[in-house]
Amino acid sequence: MAQQVNGARGRRERTARPLRGVVVAITGGSRGIGAATAHALATAGATVAVADLDLPTGQWLSQHPTVRGWQVDVTDGEAFTAFLDQVESTCGPLDVLINNAGIMPLGPLGEEPGSVTARQVELNLHAVIHGSQQAVRRMRPRGRGHIVNVASQAGKVGFAGAATYCATKHGVVGLSEALRAELRGTGVAVSCVMPTVVRTELATGLGGSPLVRPVTAQQVADAIVGAVRRPRFAVYVPRWLGAVNRLLELVPRALADVLMRISGADRVLAGADPAARAGYEARAVPERGHDALASPDALANQQAAGAQPS
């Protein structure tokens, strides 16, 4: 029996995808999960293209000769497309797209400004849809590729205090499930990453609970790299989160609500400290002054200048 297990493990190890030379584009790659993932992939030998609105925070990426950065607002569809065009012309055909960029402003839905609602939908969902469309159009004709969409546990469970965020992440999960079905048998893989609360700036001022224990950006990055090496659809971080979701889906709604209340999970986002989150939330919805930096013309200028390394 042990020999059979070891043999199966060996076969899985032999089928792990080598990452050297693989071309990966990551949105929101200058900090948090995106930066940790870019670092891990570059260390493994991948060629990594980072798109972010605020590249100055990602200066450390210049340490990797196989990492390049573009300053782009991925909610601008033309700019996102131009970014991917430039990645392919500069680095080679796109092998992996990681749709990671996202924001999480918190507060009761009835008190949420329209601009905050719109920005979340544009960045957390519309940009993921557009990026996935562009990736499919490039990858499917080649018969290979991998789309990795970073969602959240909030894409499986609704949390008070984050209604719009939950709506966008539920949308990403649904998009990923549908896209997986559409691409079955084409050679293009789809993964959906669903972490619990992650210790990044996005989680500033949050509490915790037995069911919502924060993980690090590095843990999520390791899970993403693992999924790129051996494609699978559902990527939970931590892994046991998948079992929790299945349990909550199986038990009656009233019992699931009781479990959420007893564990304190229902207050993790609703009970966030507004003062502690003020700085992050002010940056989460940028001024329109960034638009000139994110335009297709500006991207063309970046490429002419050598695709400004981050």
GROMACS .gro file of C-alpha atoms in nm:
model
  310
    1MET     CA    1   0.000   0.000   0.000
    2ALA     CA    2   0.281   0.239   0.093
    3GLN     CA    3   0.450   0.163  -0.238
    4GLN     CA    4   0.127   0.246  -0.423
    5VAL     CA    5   0.093   0.576  -0.237
    6ASN     CA    6   0.456   0.666  -0.300
    7GLY     CA    7   0.418   0.572  -0.664
    8ALA     CA    8   0.113   0.793  -0.703
    9ARG     CA    9   0.292   1.077  -0.528
   10GLY     CA   10   0.588   1.034  -0.758
   11ARG     CA   11   0.366   1.048  -1.066
   12ARG     CA   12   0.208   1.371  -0.939
   13GLU     CA   13   0.551   1.518  -0.878
   14ARG     CA   14   0.666   1.423  -1.228
   15THR     CA   15   0.365   1.598  -1.380
   16ALA     CA   16   0.435   1.926  -1.199
   17ARG     CA   17   0.472   2.204  -1.455
   18PRO     CA   18   0.820   2.358  -1.477
   19LEU     CA   19   0.796   2.736  -1.444
   20ARG     CA   20   1.122   2.843  -1.605
   21GLY     CA   21   1.040   3.065  -1.901
   22VAL     CA   22   0.665   3.062  -1.841
   23VAL     CA   23   0.517   3.408  -1.914
   24VAL     CA   24   0.287   3.527  -1.635
   25ALA     CA   25   0.091   3.852  -1.607
   26ILE     CA   26  -0.032   3.958  -1.262
   27THR     CA   27  -0.269   4.245  -1.188
   28GLY     CA   28  -0.234   4.425  -0.856
   29GLY     CA   29   0.118   4.290  -0.836
   30SER     CA   30   0.307   4.559  -0.647
   31ARG     CA   31   0.201   4.464  -0.294
   32GLY     CA   32   0.032   4.200  -0.082
   33ILE     CA   33  -0.070   3.875  -0.250
   34GLY     CA   34   0.032   4.000  -0.593
   35ALA     CA   35   0.384   4.098  -0.490
   36ALA     CA   36   0.439   3.774  -0.298
   37THR     CA   37   0.317   3.574  -0.597
   38ALA     CA   38   0.533   3.769  -0.843
   39HIS     CA   39   0.837   3.712  -0.622
   40ALA     CA   40   0.767   3.338  -0.588
   41LEU     CA   41   0.710   3.289  -0.960
   42ALA     CA   42   1.018   3.489  -1.057
   43THR     CA   43   1.228   3.292  -0.809
   44ALA     CA   44   1.102   2.974  -0.977
   45GLY     CA   45   1.221   3.106  -1.314
   46ALA     CA   46   0.902   3.249  -1.464
   47THR     CA   47   0.897   3.570  -1.667
   48VAL     CA   48   0.659   3.796  -1.475
   49ALA     CA   49   0.475   4.107  -1.594
   50VAL     CA   50   0.319   4.315  -1.317
   51ALA     CA   51   0.033   4.559  -1.374
   52ASP     CA   52  -0.052   4.801  -1.095
   53LEU     CA   53  -0.177   5.155  -1.055
   54ASP     CA   54   0.088   5.232  -0.794
   55LEU     CA   55   0.414   5.082  -0.913
   56PRO     CA   56   0.640   5.290  -0.683
   57THR     CA   57   0.546   5.054  -0.397
   58GLY     CA   58   0.691   4.767  -0.596
   59GLN     CA   59   1.050   4.888  -0.642
   60TRP     CA   60   1.179   4.562  -0.488
   61LEU     CA   61   1.066   4.379  -0.802
   62SER     CA   62   1.361   4.531  -0.989
   63GLN     CA   63   1.579   4.280  -0.803
   64HIS     CA   64   1.446   4.013  -1.040
   65PRO     CA   65   1.572   4.041  -1.399
   66THR     CA   66   1.271   3.843  -1.522
   67VAL     CA   67   1.014   4.083  -1.370
   68ARG     CA   68   0.885   4.392  -1.549
   69GLY     CA   69   0.623   4.639  -1.436
   70TRP     CA   70   0.360   4.849  -1.609
   71GLN     CA   71   0.162   5.129  -1.448
   72VAL     CA   72  -0.197   5.067  -1.554
   73ASP     CA   73  -0.551   5.093  -1.420
   74VAL     CA   74  -0.701   4.758  -1.519
   75THR     CA   75  -1.053   4.901  -1.492
   76ASP     CA   76  -0.972   5.075  -1.821
   77GLY     CA   77  -1.042   4.797  -2.071
   78GLU     CA   78  -0.833   4.950  -2.349
   79ALA     CA   79  -0.539   4.999  -2.115
   80PHE     CA   80  -0.569   4.640  -1.985
   81THR     CA   81  -0.572   4.508  -2.342
   82ALA     CA   82  -0.275   4.728  -2.434
   83PHE     CA   83  -0.086   4.594  -2.132
   84LEU     CA   84  -0.140   4.233  -2.240
   85ASP     CA   85  -0.042   4.321  -2.598
   86GLN     CA   86   0.282   4.471  -2.471
   87VAL     CA   87   0.351   4.174  -2.245
   88GLU     CA   88   0.326   3.942  -2.544
   89SER     CA   89   0.538   4.163  -2.768
   90THR     CA   90   0.801   4.210  -2.496
   91CYS     CA   91   0.804   3.879  -2.309
   92GLY     CA   92   0.639   3.627  -2.543
   93PRO     CA   93   0.299   3.453  -2.563
   94LEU     CA   94   0.101   3.477  -2.240
   95ASP     CA   95   0.094   3.146  -2.053
   96VAL     CA   96  -0.074   3.250  -1.728
   97LEU     CA   97  -0.295   3.545  -1.632
   98ILE     CA   98  -0.349   3.605  -1.261
   99ASN     CA   99  -0.642   3.842  -1.202
  100ASN     CA  100  -0.550   3.956  -0.852
  101ALA     CA  101  -0.622   4.330  -0.828
  102GLY     CA  102  -0.901   4.417  -0.585
  103ILE     CA  103  -1.014   4.643  -0.302
  104MET     CA  104  -1.229   4.593   0.007
  105PRO     CA  105  -1.389   4.909   0.149
  106LEU     CA  106  -1.612   4.818   0.443
  107GLY     CA  107  -1.933   4.955   0.592
  108PRO     CA  108  -2.312   4.912   0.581
  109LEU     CA  109  -2.442   4.901   0.224
  110GLY     CA  110  -2.692   5.179   0.289
  111GLU     CA  111  -2.409   5.414   0.385
  112GLU     CA  112  -2.172   5.325   0.101
  113PRO     CA  113  -2.105   5.612  -0.144
  114GLY     CA  114  -2.190   5.533  -0.505
  115SER     CA  115  -1.831   5.598  -0.613
  116VAL     CA  116  -1.708   5.330  -0.371
  117THR     CA  117  -1.966   5.080  -0.496
  118ALA     CA  118  -1.877   5.151  -0.858
  119ARG     CA  119  -1.502   5.124  -0.800
  120GLN     CA  120  -1.537   4.783  -0.634
  121VAL     CA  121  -1.752   4.648  -0.916
  122GLU     CA  122  -1.516   4.790  -1.180
  123LEU     CA  123  -1.197   4.658  -1.022
  124ASN     CA  124  -1.305   4.341  -0.842
  125LEU     CA  125  -1.538   4.208  -1.112
  126HIS     CA  126  -1.543   4.395  -1.444
  127ALA     CA  127  -1.163   4.393  -1.471
  128VAL     CA  128  -1.157   4.019  -1.399
  129ILE     CA  129  -1.418   3.958  -1.670
  130HIS     CA  130  -1.226   4.169  -1.921
  131GLY     CA  131  -0.893   4.010  -1.834
  132SER     CA  132  -1.042   3.662  -1.864
  133GLN     CA  133  -1.191   3.748  -2.204
  134GLN     CA  134  -0.859   3.874  -2.330
  135ALA     CA  135  -0.676   3.569  -2.197
  136VAL     CA  136  -0.922   3.329  -2.360
  137ARG     CA  137  -0.885   3.503  -2.696
  138ARG     CA  138  -0.508   3.462  -2.678
  139MET     CA  139  -0.481   3.120  -2.517
  140ARG     CA  140  -0.758   2.915  -2.675
  141PRO     CA  141  -0.626   2.935  -3.034
  142ARG     CA  142  -0.290   2.811  -2.902
  143GLY     CA  143  -0.452   2.525  -2.712
  144ARG     CA  144  -0.279   2.608  -2.385
  145GLY     CA  145  -0.283   2.857  -2.100
  146HIS     CA  146  -0.405   2.914  -1.747
  147ILE     CA  147  -0.637   3.178  -1.601
  148VAL     CA  148  -0.612   3.225  -1.224
  149ASN     CA  149  -0.883   3.441  -1.065
  150VAL     CA  150  -0.828   3.552  -0.707
  151ALA     CA  151  -1.164   3.558  -0.529
  152SER     CA  152  -1.217   3.514  -0.155
  153GLN     CA  153  -1.401   3.321   0.112
  154ALA     CA  154  -1.638   3.617   0.072
  155GLY     CA  155  -1.716   3.467  -0.269
  156LYS     CA  156  -1.872   3.167  -0.096
  157VAL     CA  157  -2.025   3.324   0.217
  158GLY     CA  158  -2.191   3.662   0.266
  159PHE     CA  159  -2.040   3.878   0.541
  160ALA     CA  160  -2.217   4.175   0.697
  161GLY     CA  161  -2.033   4.501   0.643
  162ALA     CA  162  -1.899   4.398   0.302
  163ALA     CA  163  -2.207   4.354   0.083
  164THR     CA  164  -2.060   4.496  -0.237
  165TYR     CA  165  -1.729   4.321  -0.186
  166CYS     CA  166  -1.909   3.989  -0.131
  167ALA     CA  167  -2.120   4.049  -0.442
  168THR     CA  168  -1.810   4.105  -0.655
  169LYS     CA  169  -1.629   3.801  -0.519
  170HIS     CA  170  -1.936   3.579  -0.563
  171GLY     CA  171  -1.931   3.707  -0.920
  172VAL     CA  172  -1.568   3.605  -0.965
  173VAL     CA  173  -1.642   3.254  -0.835
  174GLY     CA  174  -1.940   3.220  -1.070
  175LEU     CA  175  -1.742   3.357  -1.363
  176SER     CA  176  -1.461   3.111  -1.295
  177GLU     CA  177  -1.698   2.814  -1.270
  178ALA     CA  178  -1.868   2.904  -1.599
  179LEU     CA  179  -1.537   2.970  -1.773
  180ARG     CA  180  -1.401   2.636  -1.657
  181ALA     CA  181  -1.702   2.464  -1.814
  182GLU     CA  182  -1.661   2.658  -2.139
  183LEU     CA  183  -1.291   2.577  -2.168
  184ARG     CA  184  -1.306   2.209  -2.077
  185GLY     CA  185  -1.101   2.012  -2.328
  186THR     CA  186  -0.936   2.317  -2.486
  187GLY     CA  187  -0.606   2.297  -2.301
  188VAL     CA  188  -0.677   2.620  -2.112
  189ALA     CA  189  -0.708   2.572  -1.735
  190VAL     CA  190  -0.902   2.788  -1.489
  191SER     CA  191  -0.832   2.823  -1.116
  192CYS     CA  192  -1.028   3.016  -0.855
  193VAL     CA  193  -0.836   3.114  -0.541
  194MET     CA  194  -1.048   3.158  -0.228
  195PRO     CA  195  -0.847   3.264   0.076
  196THR     CA  196  -0.971   3.360   0.418
  197VAL     CA  197  -0.868   3.701   0.556
  198VAL     CA  198  -0.511   3.775   0.448
  199ARG     CA  199  -0.266   3.980   0.655
  200THR     CA  200  -0.223   4.266   0.411
  201GLU     CA  201  -0.318   4.633   0.412
  202LEU     CA  202  -0.663   4.532   0.289
  203ALA     CA  203  -0.727   4.356   0.622
  204THR     CA  204  -0.620   4.646   0.845
  205GLY     CA  205  -0.842   4.686   1.151
  206LEU     CA  206  -1.017   4.350   1.122
  207GLY     CA  207  -1.081   4.116   1.411
  208GLY     CA  208  -1.068   3.737   1.402
  209SER     CA  209  -1.259   3.424   1.492
  210PRO     CA  210  -1.200   3.046   1.508
  211LEU     CA  211  -1.344   3.016   1.156
  212VAL     CA  212  -1.171   3.325   1.016
  213ARG     CA  213  -0.803   3.296   1.106
  214PRO     CA  214  -0.585   3.526   0.897
  215VAL     CA  215  -0.322   3.379   0.667
  216THR     CA  216  -0.018   3.551   0.520
  217ALA     CA  217   0.023   3.677   0.166
  218GLN     CA  218   0.305   3.426   0.127
  219GLN     CA  219   0.070   3.137   0.211
  220VAL     CA  220  -0.168   3.252  -0.061
  221ALA     CA  221   0.120   3.301  -0.305
  222ASP     CA  222   0.246   2.950  -0.236
  223ALA     CA  223  -0.102   2.813  -0.306
  224ILE     CA  224  -0.123   3.007  -0.633
  225VAL     CA  225   0.219   2.885  -0.746
  226GLY     CA  226   0.116   2.531  -0.655
  227ALA     CA  227  -0.196   2.566  -0.869
  228VAL     CA  228   0.008   2.702  -1.161
  229ARG     CA  229   0.242   2.404  -1.135
  230ARG     CA  230  -0.046   2.154  -1.109
  231PRO     CA  231  -0.366   2.320  -1.232
  232ARG     CA  232  -0.677   2.265  -1.022
  233PHE     CA  233  -0.995   2.467  -1.002
  234ALA     CA  234  -1.072   2.532  -0.635
  235VAL     CA  235  -0.778   2.670  -0.438
  236TYR     CA  236  -0.873   2.731  -0.074
  237VAL     CA  237  -0.631   2.897   0.167
  238PRO     CA  238  -0.610   2.734   0.414
  239ARG     CA  239  -0.712   2.405   0.253
  240TRP     CA  240  -0.962   2.315   0.528
  241LEU     CA  241  -1.171   2.615   0.428
  242GLY     CA  242  -1.320   2.406   0.150
  243ALA     CA  243  -1.459   2.160   0.405
  244VAL     CA  244  -1.609   2.447   0.606
  245ASN     CA  245  -1.785   2.578   0.296
  246ARG     CA  246  -1.926   2.237   0.215
  247LEU     CA  247  -2.053   2.203   0.572
  248LEU     CA  248  -2.222   2.543   0.562
  249GLU     CA  249  -2.388   2.449   0.232
  250LEU     CA  250  -2.519   2.118   0.369
  251VAL     CA  251  -2.668   2.230   0.700
  252PRO     CA  252  -2.994   2.428   0.724
  253ARG     CA  253  -2.952   2.804   0.686
  254ALA     CA  254  -3.062   2.868   1.045
  255LEU     CA  255  -2.792   2.633   1.176
  256ALA     CA  256  -2.529   2.791   0.951
  257ASP     CA  257  -2.625   3.132   1.091
  258VAL     CA  258  -2.587   3.000   1.446
  259LEU     CA  259  -2.243   2.858   1.367
  260MET     CA  260  -2.136   3.192   1.219
  261ARG     CA  261  -2.258   3.380   1.528
  262ILE     CA  262  -2.107   3.139   1.780
  263SER     CA  263  -1.770   3.150   1.605
  264GLY     CA  264  -1.780   3.528   1.569
  265ALA     CA  265  -1.727   3.499   1.194
  266ASP     CA  266  -2.032   3.717   1.126
  267ARG     CA  267  -1.858   4.013   1.295
  268VAL     CA  268  -1.512   3.990   1.142
  269LEU     CA  269  -1.585   4.246   0.869
  270ALA     CA  270  -1.880   4.427   1.024
  271GLY     CA  271  -1.677   4.488   1.340
  272ALA     CA  272  -1.375   4.641   1.165
  273ASP     CA  273  -1.216   4.949   1.324
  274PRO     CA  274  -1.298   5.247   1.095
  275ALA     CA  275  -1.016   5.462   1.235
  276ALA     CA  276  -0.757   5.192   1.171
  277ARG     CA  277  -0.885   5.144   0.816
  278ALA     CA  278  -0.912   5.513   0.723
  279GLY     CA  279  -0.578   5.532   0.543
  280TYR     CA  280  -0.636   5.218   0.338
  281GLU     CA  281  -0.991   5.311   0.243
  282ALA     CA  282  -0.884   5.659   0.132
  283ARG     CA  283  -0.636   5.498  -0.108
  284ALA     CA  284  -0.872   5.224  -0.225
  285VAL     CA  285  -1.075   5.463  -0.444
  286PRO     CA  286  -0.811   5.673  -0.624
  287GLU     CA  287  -0.860   6.016  -0.773
  288ARG     CA  288  -0.923   6.038  -1.146
  289GLY     CA  289  -0.581   6.198  -1.179
  290HIS     CA  290  -0.441   5.847  -1.223
  291ASP     CA  291  -0.622   5.809  -1.556
  292ALA     CA  292  -0.350   5.976  -1.762
  293LEU     CA  293  -0.096   5.730  -1.623
  294ALA     CA  294  -0.317   5.433  -1.708
  295SER     CA  295  -0.416   5.527  -2.064
  296PRO     CA  296  -0.316   5.319  -2.369
  297ASP     CA  297  -0.102   5.612  -2.493
  298ALA     CA  298   0.082   5.624  -2.161
  299LEU     CA  299   0.140   5.248  -2.181
  300ALA     CA  300   0.284   5.288  -2.530
  301ASN     CA  301   0.522   5.549  -2.391
  302GLN     CA  302   0.623   5.308  -2.113
  303GLN     CA  303   0.700   5.039  -2.370
  304ALA     CA  304   0.899   5.283  -2.583
  305ALA     CA  305   1.101   5.361  -2.272
  306GLY     CA  306   1.168   4.992  -2.214
  307ALA     CA  307   0.854   4.889  -2.024
  308GLN     CA  308   0.969   5.076  -1.713
  309PRO     CA  309   1.095   4.808  -1.475
  310SER     CA  310   0.928   4.833  -1.138
   0.00000   0.00000   0.00000
